Coordinates of C-alpha atoms and ligand atoms in Angstrom, one line a residue:
M626 CA 58.9 122.2 4.7
E627 CA 62.1 121.0 3.1
A628 CA 61.8 123.7 0.5
F629 CA 61.3 126.3 3.1
L630 CA 64.4 125.2 5.1
D631 CA 66.4 125.2 1.8
F632 CA 65.2 128.7 1.2
L633 CA 66.3 129.8 4.7
G634 CA 69.6 128.0 4.2
D635 CA 70.3 130.0 1.0
I636 CA 70.0 133.3 2.8
P637 CA 73.5 134.7 3.2
W638 CA 74.8 135.6 6.7
W639 CA 74.9 139.3 5.9
A640 CA 71.2 139.2 5.1
W641 CA 70.5 137.6 8.5
V642 CA 72.3 140.5 10.1
L643 CA 70.2 143.0 8.1
I644 CA 67.0 141.2 9.1
F645 CA 68.0 141.3 12.7
L646 CA 68.8 145.0 12.6
L647 CA 65.5 145.6 10.8
L648 CA 63.6 143.8 13.6
V649 CA 65.5 145.9 16.2
A650 CA 64.6 149.1 14.3
I651 CA 60.9 148.1 14.2
R652 CA 60.9 147.4 17.9
D653 CA 62.8 150.7 18.6
I654 CA 60.4 152.8 16.6
F655 CA 57.0 151.2 17.1
F656 CA 57.0 149.0 20.2
Q657 CA 59.3 150.4 22.9
K658 CA 58.2 153.7 24.5
A659 CA 60.8 154.1 27.3
H660 CA 63.8 155.5 25.4
T661 CA 63.5 158.6 23.2
I662 CA 67.1 158.1 21.8
S663 CA 66.3 154.6 20.6
H664 CA 63.1 155.8 19.0
N665 CA 64.7 158.8 17.2
Y666 CA 67.9 156.9 16.3
P667 CA 66.8 153.3 15.9
V668 CA 69.6 150.6 16.2
V669 CA 72.5 153.1 16.6
G670 CA 70.9 154.6 19.7
H671 CA 71.7 151.3 21.5
L672 CA 75.4 152.1 21.1
R673 CA 75.0 155.2 23.2
Y674 CA 73.6 153.2 26.1
W675 CA 76.2 150.5 25.8
L676 CA 79.1 153.0 25.7
E677 CA 77.6 154.8 28.7
S678 CA 77.5 151.5 30.7
I679 CA 81.2 150.7 30.1
G680 CA 82.3 154.3 30.5
P681 CA 83.4 154.0 34.1
E682 CA 85.6 151.0 33.4
M683 CA 87.1 152.6 30.3
R684 CA 87.9 155.8 32.2
Q685 CA 89.4 153.8 35.2
Y686 CA 91.6 151.6 33.0
F687 CA 92.6 153.9 30.2
V688 CA 91.8 157.5 30.6
A689 CA 92.1 158.7 34.3
N690 CA 95.6 159.6 35.4
N691 CA 97.2 158.1 38.6
R692 CA 95.9 160.8 40.9
E693 CA 92.6 161.7 39.3
E694 CA 89.9 159.3 40.5
L695 CA 87.7 159.5 43.5
P696 CA 87.0 158.2 46.1
F697 CA 90.4 156.5 45.8
N698 CA 92.8 157.2 43.0
R699 CA 95.0 154.6 41.3
I700 CA 98.1 155.3 43.4
E701 CA 96.1 154.9 46.6
R702 CA 94.5 151.7 45.4
S703 CA 97.8 150.3 44.2
W704 CA 99.4 151.1 47.5
I705 CA 96.7 149.1 49.4
Y706 CA 96.9 146.2 46.9
A707 CA 100.7 146.0 47.1
S708 CA 100.8 146.3 50.9
A709 CA 98.1 143.6 51.3
K710 CA 100.1 141.3 49.1
K711 CA 103.4 142.2 50.7
E712 CA 104.7 143.3 47.4
N713 CA 106.9 146.2 46.6
N714 CA 104.7 149.2 47.5
Y715 CA 107.4 151.9 47.0
E716 CA 107.3 154.5 44.2
G717 CA 110.4 155.4 42.1
F718 CA 111.8 158.7 40.9
G719 CA 109.9 160.9 43.4
T720 CA 106.4 161.9 44.1
D721 CA 104.0 162.5 41.3
R722 CA 101.9 164.8 43.5
D723 CA 101.8 168.6 43.2
I724 CA 103.1 169.2 46.8
Y725 CA 102.3 172.9 46.5
K726 CA 98.6 172.2 46.0
H727 CA 95.9 173.5 48.4
Q728 CA 95.3 171.2 51.4
H729 CA 98.4 169.1 50.7
I730 CA 99.9 168.0 54.1
F731 CA 103.4 167.8 55.3
I732 CA 104.6 165.9 58.5
K733 CA 107.6 167.6 60.0
N734 CA 110.5 165.3 60.5
A735 CA 112.9 165.7 63.4
M736 CA 116.6 166.5 62.7
I737 CA 117.5 163.2 64.3
G738 CA 114.6 160.8 64.5
F739 CA 113.5 158.5 67.4
Q740 CA 116.1 155.7 67.8
V741 CA 114.4 152.4 68.9
P742 CA 116.4 151.0 71.8
E743 CA 117.4 147.4 72.1
N744 CA 114.8 145.3 74.0
H745 CA 112.1 147.7 72.9
P746 CA 108.8 145.9 71.9
N747 CA 109.1 147.3 68.3
K748 CA 112.6 145.7 67.9
E749 CA 111.0 142.3 68.1
H750 CA 107.5 143.3 66.8
P751 CA 107.9 146.0 64.1
Y752 CA 104.1 146.0 63.5
F753 CA 103.1 146.5 67.2
M754 CA 101.1 149.7 67.5
P755 CA 98.2 149.5 70.0
C756 CA 95.9 152.3 71.0
A757 CA 97.5 154.6 73.7
K758 CA 94.2 154.9 75.6
V759 CA 91.9 152.2 77.2
M760 CA 88.2 152.3 76.3
G761 CA 86.1 152.4 79.5
A762 CA 89.1 153.0 81.9
Y763 CA 87.8 156.5 83.1
N764 CA 84.3 155.3 83.5
K765 CA 85.5 152.2 85.4
R766 CA 83.6 149.8 83.1
K767 CA 83.8 146.1 84.2
K768 CA 85.6 145.1 81.1
P769 CA 87.8 147.9 79.8
Y770 CA 89.4 147.4 76.4
R771 CA 92.6 148.6 74.8
P772 CA 92.5 148.1 71.0
G773 CA 95.6 146.1 70.1
S774 CA 95.9 148.0 66.8
I775 CA 95.5 151.7 66.0
I776 CA 94.0 150.6 62.6
N777 CA 90.8 148.6 62.6
V778 CA 87.9 147.5 60.4
S779 CA 85.1 150.1 60.3
A780 CA 81.3 149.4 60.5
M781 CA 80.1 147.4 57.5
S782 CA 77.3 145.0 57.9
F783 CA 76.7 141.4 56.8
G784 CA 74.2 142.3 54.2
S785 CA 76.0 145.2 52.7
L786 CA 79.1 142.9 52.5
S787 CA 79.1 139.2 51.6
A788 CA 79.5 136.4 54.1
A789 CA 82.9 135.5 52.5
A790 CA 84.0 139.2 52.8
I791 CA 82.9 139.4 56.5
E792 CA 84.7 136.1 57.3
S793 CA 87.9 137.3 55.6
L794 CA 87.8 140.5 57.5
N795 CA 87.2 138.8 60.8
R796 CA 89.9 136.2 60.4
G797 CA 92.2 138.9 59.1
V798 CA 91.8 141.1 62.2
E799 CA 92.4 138.0 64.4
K800 CA 95.7 137.5 62.6
C801 CA 96.9 141.0 63.2
G802 CA 95.4 141.9 66.6
A803 CA 92.9 144.5 65.4
Y804 CA 89.1 144.7 65.9
H805 CA 86.2 144.2 63.6
N806 CA 83.2 146.5 63.8
T807 CA 80.0 144.6 62.9
G808 CA 78.1 147.4 61.2
E809 CA 74.4 147.7 61.5
G810 CA 73.3 144.2 60.4
G811 CA 73.8 142.3 63.7
L812 CA 76.3 139.8 64.7
S813 CA 76.5 137.0 62.1
P814 CA 78.4 133.7 62.3
Y815 CA 80.9 135.2 59.9
H816 CA 81.9 137.8 62.6
K817 CA 82.7 135.1 65.0
Q818 CA 85.9 133.7 63.5
G819 CA 88.3 134.7 66.3
G820 CA 88.7 138.4 65.9
D821 CA 87.8 141.0 68.5
V822 CA 84.4 142.5 67.7
I823 CA 82.8 145.9 68.3
F824 CA 79.1 145.3 68.2
H825 CA 77.5 148.3 66.4
F826 CA 73.8 149.0 66.0
G827 CA 71.8 151.8 64.5
T828 CA 68.2 152.8 64.3
G829 CA 67.1 149.4 62.9
Y830 CA 68.5 147.6 66.1
F831 CA 69.3 144.6 63.9
G832 CA 70.3 141.7 66.2
V833 CA 69.0 143.4 69.3
R834 CA 65.5 144.3 67.9
S835 CA 62.3 143.9 69.9
R836 CA 59.1 142.7 68.2
D837 CA 57.9 146.3 67.6
G838 CA 61.2 147.3 65.9
G839 CA 62.6 149.0 69.0
F840 CA 65.7 148.2 71.1
S841 CA 65.8 145.2 73.3
M842 CA 68.2 145.4 76.3
D843 CA 67.6 141.7 77.1
K844 CA 68.7 140.6 73.6
L845 CA 71.8 142.7 73.9
K846 CA 72.7 141.2 77.3
V847 CA 72.2 137.7 76.0
L848 CA 74.3 138.5 72.9
V849 CA 77.2 139.9 74.9
D850 CA 77.1 137.1 77.4
E851 CA 77.1 134.5 74.7
N852 CA 79.8 136.1 72.6
P853 CA 83.0 137.0 74.5
C854 CA 84.5 138.2 71.2
I855 CA 82.4 141.4 71.7
K856 CA 84.7 143.9 73.4
A857 CA 82.7 147.1 73.1
I858 CA 79.4 148.5 71.8
E859 CA 78.9 151.3 69.4
I860 CA 75.7 153.2 69.0
K861 CA 75.4 154.7 65.6
L862 CA 73.9 158.2 65.5
S863 CA 74.9 158.9 61.9
Q864 CA 77.5 158.2 59.3
G865 CA 79.3 160.6 57.0
A866 CA 77.8 159.4 53.7
K867 CA 74.1 159.8 54.9
P868 CA 73.6 161.5 58.2
G869 CA 70.0 161.8 59.2
K870 CA 69.1 159.0 56.7
G871 CA 68.5 155.5 58.0
G872 CA 70.4 152.6 56.4
V873 CA 69.1 151.2 53.1
L874 CA 69.5 147.5 52.3
P875 CA 68.1 146.8 48.9
G876 CA 65.6 143.8 48.8
S877 CA 67.8 142.1 46.1
K878 CA 70.4 141.6 48.8
I879 CA 68.1 140.1 51.5
T880 CA 68.6 136.3 51.4
P881 CA 66.8 134.0 53.9
E882 CA 69.9 133.7 56.0
L883 CA 70.2 137.5 56.2
A884 CA 66.5 137.9 56.9
E885 CA 66.9 135.4 59.9
I886 CA 69.9 137.3 61.4
R887 CA 68.3 140.7 61.1
G888 CA 64.7 139.7 61.8
V889 CA 63.3 141.1 58.5
E890 CA 61.5 139.8 55.4
V891 CA 63.2 138.1 52.4
G892 CA 63.5 140.2 49.2
K893 CA 62.0 143.4 50.7
D894 CA 64.0 146.7 51.0
V895 CA 65.0 147.3 54.6
I896 CA 65.0 150.9 55.5
S897 CA 66.0 151.9 59.0
P898 CA 64.3 155.0 60.4
P899 CA 66.4 158.2 60.5
T900 CA 66.3 158.5 64.3
H901 CA 66.4 156.2 67.3
K902 CA 63.4 155.0 69.2
A903 CA 65.4 154.4 72.4
F904 CA 66.2 158.1 73.0
S905 CA 65.5 161.4 71.5
T906 CA 67.4 163.9 73.7
I907 CA 71.0 164.2 74.8
P908 CA 70.2 163.4 78.5
E909 CA 68.3 160.3 77.3
L910 CA 71.3 159.3 75.1
L911 CA 73.6 159.6 78.1
D912 CA 71.2 157.4 80.2
F913 CA 71.0 154.9 77.4
I914 CA 74.8 154.7 77.2
E915 CA 75.1 154.2 81.0
S916 CA 72.4 151.6 81.1
I917 CA 74.0 149.5 78.3
A918 CA 77.4 149.8 80.1
D919 CA 75.9 148.8 83.4
K920 CA 74.1 145.8 81.9
T921 CA 76.9 144.5 79.8
G922 CA 80.0 145.7 81.6
L923 CA 81.5 146.8 78.2
P924 CA 82.7 150.2 77.1
V925 CA 80.1 152.0 75.1
G926 CA 80.7 154.6 72.4
I927 CA 78.8 156.6 69.8
K928 CA 79.4 157.2 66.1
G929 CA 78.5 160.3 64.3
A930 CA 79.1 162.6 61.4
I931 CA 79.4 166.2 62.2
G932 CA 77.3 169.1 61.1
K933 CA 75.8 171.4 63.8
V934 CA 77.6 171.2 67.1
D935 CA 75.0 172.5 69.6
Q936 CA 74.0 169.0 70.7
W937 CA 77.7 168.0 70.9
I938 CA 78.2 170.9 73.2
E939 CA 75.2 169.8 75.3
L940 CA 76.7 166.3 75.5
A941 CA 80.1 167.6 76.6
D942 CA 78.5 169.9 79.2
L943 CA 76.5 167.1 80.6
M944 CA 79.5 164.8 80.7
K945 CA 81.4 167.4 82.7
K946 CA 78.4 167.8 85.1
T947 CA 77.6 164.2 85.6
G948 CA 81.1 162.6 85.3
K949 CA 79.4 160.1 82.9
G950 CA 79.5 159.6 79.2
P951 CA 80.6 157.6 76.2
D952 CA 83.9 155.7 76.4
F953 CA 84.7 156.3 72.8
I954 CA 83.5 158.6 70.0
T955 CA 83.9 157.7 66.4
I956 CA 83.8 160.7 64.1
D957 CA 83.0 159.9 60.5
G958 CA 83.8 162.3 57.6
G959 CA 81.4 163.4 54.9
E960 CA 83.8 161.7 52.5
G961 CA 83.0 158.4 54.1
G962 CA 81.6 155.4 52.2
T963 CA 78.3 153.5 52.3
G964 CA 76.6 150.4 50.9
A965 CA 73.9 152.6 49.5
A966 CA 72.9 156.3 49.9
P967 CA 71.3 159.1 47.8
P968 CA 74.0 161.1 46.1
S969 CA 72.6 164.4 47.5
F970 CA 73.3 163.1 51.0
A971 CA 76.7 161.5 50.2
D972 CA 77.8 164.7 48.4
H973 CA 76.4 167.5 50.6
V974 CA 75.3 166.5 54.1
S975 CA 77.9 166.6 56.9
L976 CA 81.4 168.1 57.1
P977 CA 84.6 166.5 55.7
W978 CA 86.6 164.7 58.4
T979 CA 89.2 167.4 59.3
Y980 CA 86.5 170.1 59.6
G981 CA 84.1 167.9 61.7
F982 CA 86.7 166.3 63.9
S983 CA 88.5 169.5 64.8
K984 CA 85.2 171.1 65.9
V985 CA 84.2 168.2 68.1
Y986 CA 87.6 167.4 69.5
S987 CA 88.2 171.0 70.5
L988 CA 84.9 171.4 72.3
F989 CA 85.6 168.3 74.4
M990 CA 89.1 169.6 75.0
E991 CA 87.9 173.0 76.2
R992 CA 86.0 171.1 78.9
G993 CA 88.9 168.9 79.9
L994 CA 87.2 165.7 78.7
T995 CA 89.6 164.3 76.1
E996 CA 91.4 161.9 78.4
R997 CA 88.1 160.2 79.2
I998 CA 87.4 159.4 75.5
V999 CA 89.1 157.3 72.9
F1000 CA 88.6 159.3 69.7
I1001 CA 88.3 157.2 66.5
G1002 CA 88.5 158.7 63.1
S1003 CA 87.1 157.4 59.8
G1004 CA 86.9 158.8 56.3
K1005 CA 89.7 157.8 53.9
L1006 CA 92.3 157.8 56.7
G1007 CA 93.8 154.3 55.8
F1008 CA 97.1 155.8 54.6
P1009 CA 100.0 156.4 57.0
G1010 CA 100.5 160.0 56.1
K1011 CA 96.8 160.9 56.6
A1012 CA 96.7 158.9 59.8
A1013 CA 99.6 161.0 61.1
M1014 CA 97.5 164.1 60.5
A1015 CA 94.6 162.5 62.2
F1016 CA 96.6 161.6 65.3
A1017 CA 98.1 165.1 65.4
M1018 CA 94.6 166.4 65.5
G1019 CA 93.6 164.2 68.4
A1020 CA 92.5 160.8 67.0
D1021 CA 93.6 157.7 69.0
C1022 CA 92.5 155.1 66.4
I1023 CA 91.6 154.9 62.8
N1024 CA 88.7 152.8 61.4
V1025 CA 88.9 151.9 57.7
A1026 CA 86.0 150.5 55.6
R1027 CA 86.7 150.8 51.9
E1028 CA 90.5 150.5 52.3
A1029 CA 89.8 147.2 54.1
M1030 CA 87.5 146.1 51.3
M1031 CA 90.2 146.8 48.7
S1032 CA 92.7 144.8 50.7
I1033 CA 90.5 141.8 50.2
G1034 CA 89.9 142.4 46.5
C1035 CA 87.4 145.2 46.0
I1036 CA 88.1 147.0 42.7
Q1037 CA 86.1 150.2 43.4
A1038 CA 83.4 149.2 40.9
Q1039 CA 81.1 151.4 43.0
V1040 CA 78.1 149.1 42.6
C1041 CA 77.7 148.0 46.3
H1042 CA 74.0 149.1 46.1
T1043 CA 73.1 146.8 43.2
N1044 CA 74.1 143.3 44.4
R1045 CA 76.3 143.0 41.3
C1046 CA 79.7 143.6 42.9
P1047 CA 82.1 141.9 40.5
S1048 CA 84.7 141.1 43.3
G1049 CA 82.2 139.3 45.5
V1050 CA 82.9 141.6 48.4
A1051 CA 79.6 143.6 48.4
T1052 CA 77.0 141.1 47.1
Q1053 CA 74.9 138.3 48.4
K1054 CA 75.1 136.3 45.1
K1055 CA 76.8 133.0 45.8
W1056 CA 78.5 132.7 42.4
L1057 CA 80.2 136.0 42.8
Q1058 CA 81.2 135.3 46.4
N1059 CA 82.7 131.9 45.5
G1060 CA 85.7 133.7 43.9
I1061 CA 86.8 134.9 47.4
N1062 CA 89.4 132.6 48.9
V1063 CA 88.8 133.4 52.6
P1064 CA 92.2 132.2 54.1
L1065 CA 94.1 134.1 51.4
K1066 CA 92.0 137.3 51.7
S1067 CA 92.3 137.2 55.5
D1068 CA 96.0 137.1 55.1
R1069 CA 95.8 140.2 52.8
L1070 CA 93.7 142.2 55.3
A1071 CA 96.2 141.3 58.1
Q1072 CA 99.2 142.2 55.9
Y1073 CA 97.7 145.5 54.9
F1074 CA 97.2 146.4 58.5
K1075 CA 100.7 145.3 59.4
T1076 CA 102.3 147.2 56.6
F1077 CA 100.2 150.3 57.5
R1078 CA 101.4 150.1 61.1
K1079 CA 105.0 149.5 60.1
E1080 CA 105.0 152.6 57.8
F1081 CA 103.1 154.7 60.3
L1082 CA 105.7 153.7 62.9
E1083 CA 108.5 154.7 60.6
I1084 CA 106.9 158.1 60.0
T1085 CA 106.4 158.5 63.8
H1086 CA 110.1 157.7 64.4
A1087 CA 111.1 160.1 61.7
A1088 CA 109.1 162.8 63.5
G1089 CA 111.1 162.0 66.7
Y1090 CA 108.3 160.1 68.5
E1091 CA 107.9 156.6 69.9
H1092 CA 104.1 156.3 69.5
P1093 CA 101.8 158.3 67.1
C1094 CA 99.8 159.5 70.1
Q1095 CA 102.7 161.9 70.7
F1096 CA 102.0 163.8 67.4
K1097 CA 101.0 167.5 68.0
M1098 CA 99.1 169.9 65.9
D1099 CA 102.2 171.8 65.0
D1100 CA 104.0 168.7 63.7
V1101 CA 101.8 168.7 60.6
Q1102 CA 101.6 171.5 58.1
V1103 CA 98.9 172.1 55.5
N1104 CA 98.9 174.3 52.4
V1105 CA 96.2 176.9 52.9
D1106 CA 96.2 179.6 50.3
D1107 CA 98.3 182.1 48.5
D1108 CA 98.5 184.6 51.3
Y1109 CA 99.9 182.3 54.0
L1110 CA 101.1 179.5 51.7
S1111 CA 101.4 176.8 54.4
S1112 CA 100.5 176.7 58.0
D1113 CA 100.6 174.2 60.9
L1114 CA 97.3 172.5 61.9
K1115 CA 97.3 174.5 65.2
S1116 CA 96.9 177.8 63.4
V1117 CA 94.5 176.4 60.8
Y1118 CA 92.1 174.7 63.2
G1119 CA 92.7 177.0 66.2
Y1120 CA 93.6 174.5 69.0
Q1121 CA 96.5 172.5 70.4
K1122 CA 95.7 168.8 71.0
E1123 CA 95.7 167.7 74.6
Q1124 CA 98.8 165.4 75.1
V1125 CA 97.9 161.8 75.6
A1126 CA 99.3 160.3 78.8
F1127 CA 101.8 157.9 77.2
K1128 CA 104.5 156.1 79.2
S1129 CA 106.1 153.6 76.7
M1130 CA 105.3 150.9 74.2
Q1131 CA 106.4 148.4 76.8
H1132 CA 103.7 149.7 79.1
L1133 CA 101.1 149.2 76.4
F1134 CA 102.4 145.8 75.6
D1135 CA 102.1 144.8 79.3
C1136 CA 98.6 146.1 79.6
E1137 CA 96.1 143.6 81.0
H1138 CA 93.3 145.0 78.8
L1139 CA 95.2 144.8 75.5
G1140 CA 93.1 143.4 72.7
G1141 CA 94.3 140.9 70.2
K1142 CA 97.2 140.0 72.4
P1143 CA 97.5 136.3 71.5
A1144 CA 97.6 137.3 67.8
L1145 CA 100.2 140.0 68.5
E1146 CA 102.4 137.6 70.4
K1147 CA 102.0 134.8 67.9
T1148 CA 102.3 136.6 64.5
L1149 CA 104.2 139.8 64.9
Ligands
FMN1850 C1 79.8 148.9 52.1 C2 79.8 149.8 53.3 C3 78.9 149.6 54.4 C4 78.9 150.4 55.5 N1 78.0 150.2 56.5 C5 78.0 151.0 57.6 C6 77.2 150.7 58.7 O1 76.5 149.7 58.8 N2 77.2 151.5 59.8 C7 78.0 152.7 59.8 O2 78.0 153.4 60.8 N3 78.8 152.9 58.7 C8 78.8 152.1 57.7 N4 79.7 152.4 56.6 C9 80.6 153.5 56.8 C10 82.0 153.1 57.2 O3 81.9 152.4 58.4 C11 83.0 154.2 57.4 O4 82.6 155.1 58.4 C12 83.1 155.1 56.1 O5 83.1 154.3 54.9 C13 84.5 155.9 56.2 O6 85.6 155.0 56.1 P1 86.4 154.7 54.8 O7 86.7 156.1 54.2 O8 87.6 154.0 55.3 O9 85.6 153.9 53.9 C14 79.7 151.6 55.5 C15 80.6 151.8 54.5 C16 80.7 150.9 53.4 C17 81.6 151.2 52.3

């Protein structure tokens, strides 16, 4: 035995390396059957797989230029990170964008901008920017709600996001007077940290699910009664990244806690059906909305991505005829994010936000219905310039998902569907989540929203307005093509937005239905 160990000890290190490579080569050629490249090019073939796996990081850090990456380029990400940390988010020397490029937008500034008078709410509270409309006011719901912030956290469930991320977002919205949309996974304890909540459910009815997987009104009623943080309810019809496809939560993300909250099995993929059981026609949808509003007293809205508009027309016609309808409509763009979706859906199904929103808004406007509805936009709108465009087109609020994730540390690794999110934001692995410092990250979300509102307000003032609801279609211009060069949104999309009834910021500040008011008074 000793002689054998001496023999092994005499083998030089480079011979060990050769032996190891020889064993790998034997395995590659004779034993593994899955990879042709490894078989045909033993040992070196592995390099190809390794380089491919680190390719995204290499391109992100070293190769891609500042404006090149999608969904969010480096300049956009850096702006969110710097804003969230209250660092210098300016750029020096001038824009690095090609401002003559197709689809580039310009906001028209006034010759002399809006001058904020003394004793105006924005003198004391430079981040104060609530929604100009009240959800549920027209339909006389028992508990109408005016969002305290025009930027809010979009639907992302506990499940697709980690507990630490959800808690950071909820505490963050509490600090800046915004709301937090639960996403499809039900109301978790992490959503109940003080922020206003919009309870959202889709075809899986998680959190309000009956035994047979249908919708339970009784459960919804109990949930709303027990949780006064719920200010409104959103029924998800579809989302931009995967319309017509139910949610997919990979089994690897289903922990016992999550299974308990959702009422599903541990470790098994959860696939929500593509359509609702509670309704299948537009009149049934309208009845469903009304019955939820009656039972809960809360404003009720719908969320959808836009493709064909015939059913939207049917809804608008029915709303006109009956005087009933949703209190808010969230329009998601095809560029929207997701925890997990097939690329064919994410890339090709549903229209981008500007195309979809303009179609739906204008058809409600033609029927004189826009004042009844709070229009919410989502789809990469978490930047003040793009928000100005959205408001000019008729949006009353912005929901942000991935931008909010980035403000709490997401690095756009694009692995939300794998449970391996390196920043701990979109994973259920405890070790990865432990890196999230909840108090710090909640400050970051709050600061991102405050910085966003401050810059958006400055743009609004530069355009001569007091509140962004006053933006009109001809206040924003977009580069179209070589023949017409650049045109205002009114000519491009063929409608003029209906002016929102706006009195003053003071009027909004004094509103009894204003959400997040304690936070607004305390922290702004
Ligand atoms: C991780 C993740 C989870 C999401 N979960 C939901 C969901 O449960 N329900 C839903 O309607 N939309 C969901 N979305 C879509 C977002 O709410 C939002 O509509 C979309 O990402 C566009 O906003 P953004 O461009 O600011 O990310 C999710 C998005 C992400 C990134």
